[in-house]
Short mmCIF file of N, CA and C in Angstrom, two decimals:
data_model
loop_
_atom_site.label_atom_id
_atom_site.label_comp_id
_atom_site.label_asym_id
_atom_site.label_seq_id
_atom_site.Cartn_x
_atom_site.Cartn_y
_atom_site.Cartn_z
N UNK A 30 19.96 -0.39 35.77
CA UNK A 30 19.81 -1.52 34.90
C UNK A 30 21.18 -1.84 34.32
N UNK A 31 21.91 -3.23 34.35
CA UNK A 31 23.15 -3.31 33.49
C UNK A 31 22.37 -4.36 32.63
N UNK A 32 22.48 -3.41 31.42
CA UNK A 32 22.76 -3.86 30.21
C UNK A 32 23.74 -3.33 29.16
N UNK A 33 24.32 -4.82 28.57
CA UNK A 33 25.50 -4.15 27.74
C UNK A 33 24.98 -2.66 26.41
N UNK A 34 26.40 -1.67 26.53
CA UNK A 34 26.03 -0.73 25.27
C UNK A 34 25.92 -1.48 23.91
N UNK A 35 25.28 -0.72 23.03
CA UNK A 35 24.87 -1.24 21.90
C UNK A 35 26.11 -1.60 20.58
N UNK A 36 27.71 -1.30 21.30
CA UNK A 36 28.25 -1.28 20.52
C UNK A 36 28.83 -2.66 21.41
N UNK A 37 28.33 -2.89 22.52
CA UNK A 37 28.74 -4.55 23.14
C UNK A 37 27.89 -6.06 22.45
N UNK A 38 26.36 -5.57 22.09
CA UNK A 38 25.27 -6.43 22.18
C UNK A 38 25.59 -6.85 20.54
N UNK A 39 24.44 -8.38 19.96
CA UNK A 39 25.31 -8.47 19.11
C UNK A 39 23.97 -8.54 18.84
N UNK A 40 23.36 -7.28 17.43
CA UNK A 40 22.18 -6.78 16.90
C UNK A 40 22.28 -8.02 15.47
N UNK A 41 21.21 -8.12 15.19
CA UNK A 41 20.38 -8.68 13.98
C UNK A 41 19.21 -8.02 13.46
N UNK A 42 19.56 -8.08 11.53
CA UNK A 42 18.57 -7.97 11.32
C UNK A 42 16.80 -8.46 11.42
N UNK A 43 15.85 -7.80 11.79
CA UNK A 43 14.66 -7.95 12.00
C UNK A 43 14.15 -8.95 10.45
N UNK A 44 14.00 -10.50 10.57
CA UNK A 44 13.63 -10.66 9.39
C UNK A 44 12.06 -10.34 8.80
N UNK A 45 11.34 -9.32 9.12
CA UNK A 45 10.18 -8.34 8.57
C UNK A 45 10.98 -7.04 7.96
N UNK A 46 12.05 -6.74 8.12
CA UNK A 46 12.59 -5.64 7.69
C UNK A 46 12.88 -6.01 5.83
N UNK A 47 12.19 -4.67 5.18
CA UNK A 47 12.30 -4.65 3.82
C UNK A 47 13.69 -5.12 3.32
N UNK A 48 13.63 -5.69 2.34
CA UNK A 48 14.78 -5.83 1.88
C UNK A 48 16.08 -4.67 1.44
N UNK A 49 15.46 -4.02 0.18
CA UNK A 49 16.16 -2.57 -0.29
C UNK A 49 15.10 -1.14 -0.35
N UNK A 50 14.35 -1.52 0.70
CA UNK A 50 13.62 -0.24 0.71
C UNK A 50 14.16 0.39 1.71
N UNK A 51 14.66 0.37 2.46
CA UNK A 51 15.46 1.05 3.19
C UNK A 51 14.73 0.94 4.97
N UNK A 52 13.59 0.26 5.03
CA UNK A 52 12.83 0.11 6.55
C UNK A 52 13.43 -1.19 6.98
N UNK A 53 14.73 -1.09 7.64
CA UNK A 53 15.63 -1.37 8.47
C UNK A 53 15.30 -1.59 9.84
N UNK A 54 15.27 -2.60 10.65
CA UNK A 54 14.84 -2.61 12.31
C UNK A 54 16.17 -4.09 12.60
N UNK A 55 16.52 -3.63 13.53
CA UNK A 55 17.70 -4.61 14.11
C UNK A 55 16.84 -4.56 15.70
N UNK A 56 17.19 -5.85 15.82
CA UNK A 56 16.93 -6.13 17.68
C UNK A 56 18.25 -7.04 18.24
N UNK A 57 18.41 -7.01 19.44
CA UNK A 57 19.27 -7.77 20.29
C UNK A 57 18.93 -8.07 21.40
N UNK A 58 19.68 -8.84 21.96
CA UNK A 58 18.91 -9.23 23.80
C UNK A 58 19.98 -8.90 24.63
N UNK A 59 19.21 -7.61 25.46
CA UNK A 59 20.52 -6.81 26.20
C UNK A 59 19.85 -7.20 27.80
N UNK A 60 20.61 -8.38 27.77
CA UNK A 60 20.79 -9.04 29.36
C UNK A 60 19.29 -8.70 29.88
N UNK A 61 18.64 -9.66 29.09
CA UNK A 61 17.01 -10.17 29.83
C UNK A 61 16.32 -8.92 29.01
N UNK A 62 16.70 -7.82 28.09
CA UNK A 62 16.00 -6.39 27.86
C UNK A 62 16.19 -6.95 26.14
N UNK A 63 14.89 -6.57 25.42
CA UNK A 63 15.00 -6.09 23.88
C UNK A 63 15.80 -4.73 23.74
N UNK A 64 16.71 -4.82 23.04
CA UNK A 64 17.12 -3.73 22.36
C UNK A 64 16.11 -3.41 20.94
N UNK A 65 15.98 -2.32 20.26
CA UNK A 65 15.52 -2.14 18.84
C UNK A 65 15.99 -0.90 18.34
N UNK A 66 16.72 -0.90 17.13
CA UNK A 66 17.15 0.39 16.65
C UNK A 66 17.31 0.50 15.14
N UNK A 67 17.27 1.92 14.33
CA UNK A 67 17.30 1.27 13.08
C UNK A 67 18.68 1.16 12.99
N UNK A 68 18.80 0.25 11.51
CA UNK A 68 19.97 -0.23 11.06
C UNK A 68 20.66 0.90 10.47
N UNK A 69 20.03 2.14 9.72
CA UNK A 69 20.50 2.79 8.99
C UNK A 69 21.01 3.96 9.92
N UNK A 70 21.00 3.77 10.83
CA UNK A 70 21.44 5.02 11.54
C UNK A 70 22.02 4.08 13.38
N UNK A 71 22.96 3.17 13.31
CA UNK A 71 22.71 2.42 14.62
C UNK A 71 23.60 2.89 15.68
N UNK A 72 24.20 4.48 15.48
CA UNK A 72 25.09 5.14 16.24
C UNK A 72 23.68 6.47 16.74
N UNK A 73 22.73 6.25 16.58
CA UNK A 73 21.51 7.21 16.94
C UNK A 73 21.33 6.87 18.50
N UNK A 74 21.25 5.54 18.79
CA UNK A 74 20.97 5.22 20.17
C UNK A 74 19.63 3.49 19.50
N UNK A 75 19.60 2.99 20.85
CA UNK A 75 17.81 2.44 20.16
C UNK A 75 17.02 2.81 21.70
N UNK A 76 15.62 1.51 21.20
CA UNK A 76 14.63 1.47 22.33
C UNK A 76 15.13 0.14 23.10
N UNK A 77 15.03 0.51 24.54
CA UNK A 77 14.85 -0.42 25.52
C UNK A 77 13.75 -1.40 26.22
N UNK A 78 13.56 -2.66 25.68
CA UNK A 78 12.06 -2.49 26.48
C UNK A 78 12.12 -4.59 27.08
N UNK A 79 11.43 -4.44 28.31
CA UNK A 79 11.56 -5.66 29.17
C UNK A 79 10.39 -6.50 27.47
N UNK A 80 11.14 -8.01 28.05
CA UNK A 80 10.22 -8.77 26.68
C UNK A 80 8.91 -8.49 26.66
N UNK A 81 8.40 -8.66 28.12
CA UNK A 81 6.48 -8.35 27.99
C UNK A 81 6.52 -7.12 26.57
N UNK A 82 7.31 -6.15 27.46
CA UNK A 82 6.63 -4.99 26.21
C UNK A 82 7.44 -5.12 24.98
N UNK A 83 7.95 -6.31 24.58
CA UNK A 83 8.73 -6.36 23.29
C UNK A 83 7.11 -6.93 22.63
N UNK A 84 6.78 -8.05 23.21
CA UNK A 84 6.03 -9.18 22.90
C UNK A 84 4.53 -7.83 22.70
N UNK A 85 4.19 -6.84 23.39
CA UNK A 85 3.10 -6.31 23.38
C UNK A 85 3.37 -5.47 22.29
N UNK A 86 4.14 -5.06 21.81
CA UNK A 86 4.94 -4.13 20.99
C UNK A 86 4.06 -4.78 19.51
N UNK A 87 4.74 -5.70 19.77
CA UNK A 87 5.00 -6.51 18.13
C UNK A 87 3.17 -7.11 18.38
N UNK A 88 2.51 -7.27 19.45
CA UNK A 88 1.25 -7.62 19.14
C UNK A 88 0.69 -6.82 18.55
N UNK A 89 0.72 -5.38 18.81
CA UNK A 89 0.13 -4.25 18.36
C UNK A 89 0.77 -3.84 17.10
N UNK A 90 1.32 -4.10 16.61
CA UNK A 90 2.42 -4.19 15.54
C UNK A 90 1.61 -4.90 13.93
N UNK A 91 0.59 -6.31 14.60
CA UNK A 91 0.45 -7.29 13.88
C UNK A 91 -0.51 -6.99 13.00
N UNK A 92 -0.48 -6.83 12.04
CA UNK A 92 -2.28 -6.57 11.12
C UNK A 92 -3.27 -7.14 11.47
#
């Protein structure tokens, strides 16, 4: 798979992510792939996932 490293891709904050509570989620679009990783730690690595399973992600996600 080439997708750029996470220190190439250009991450945003998740606007569902708490403000100062500290539940942090950044995503990016790594060449056709969701990136997701937290913000507070974004040298940890993140998750990789094709949009279907971004989009199934966040369905299951939804209240």
């Amino acid at each position: 798979m080439n997708t750029p490293g996470s220190s190439q891709a250009h991450w945003r904050k998740s606007t569902h992510s708490g403000g100062d509570e500290g539940e942090c989620v950044e995503v990016s679009d790594l060449n056709g792939h969701i990136g997701v990783r937290d913000s507070k730690d974004p040298d940890a690595g993140h998750l990789t996932l094709t949009r279907w399973g971004f989009a199934d992600l966040l369905a299951r996600l939804r209240p």
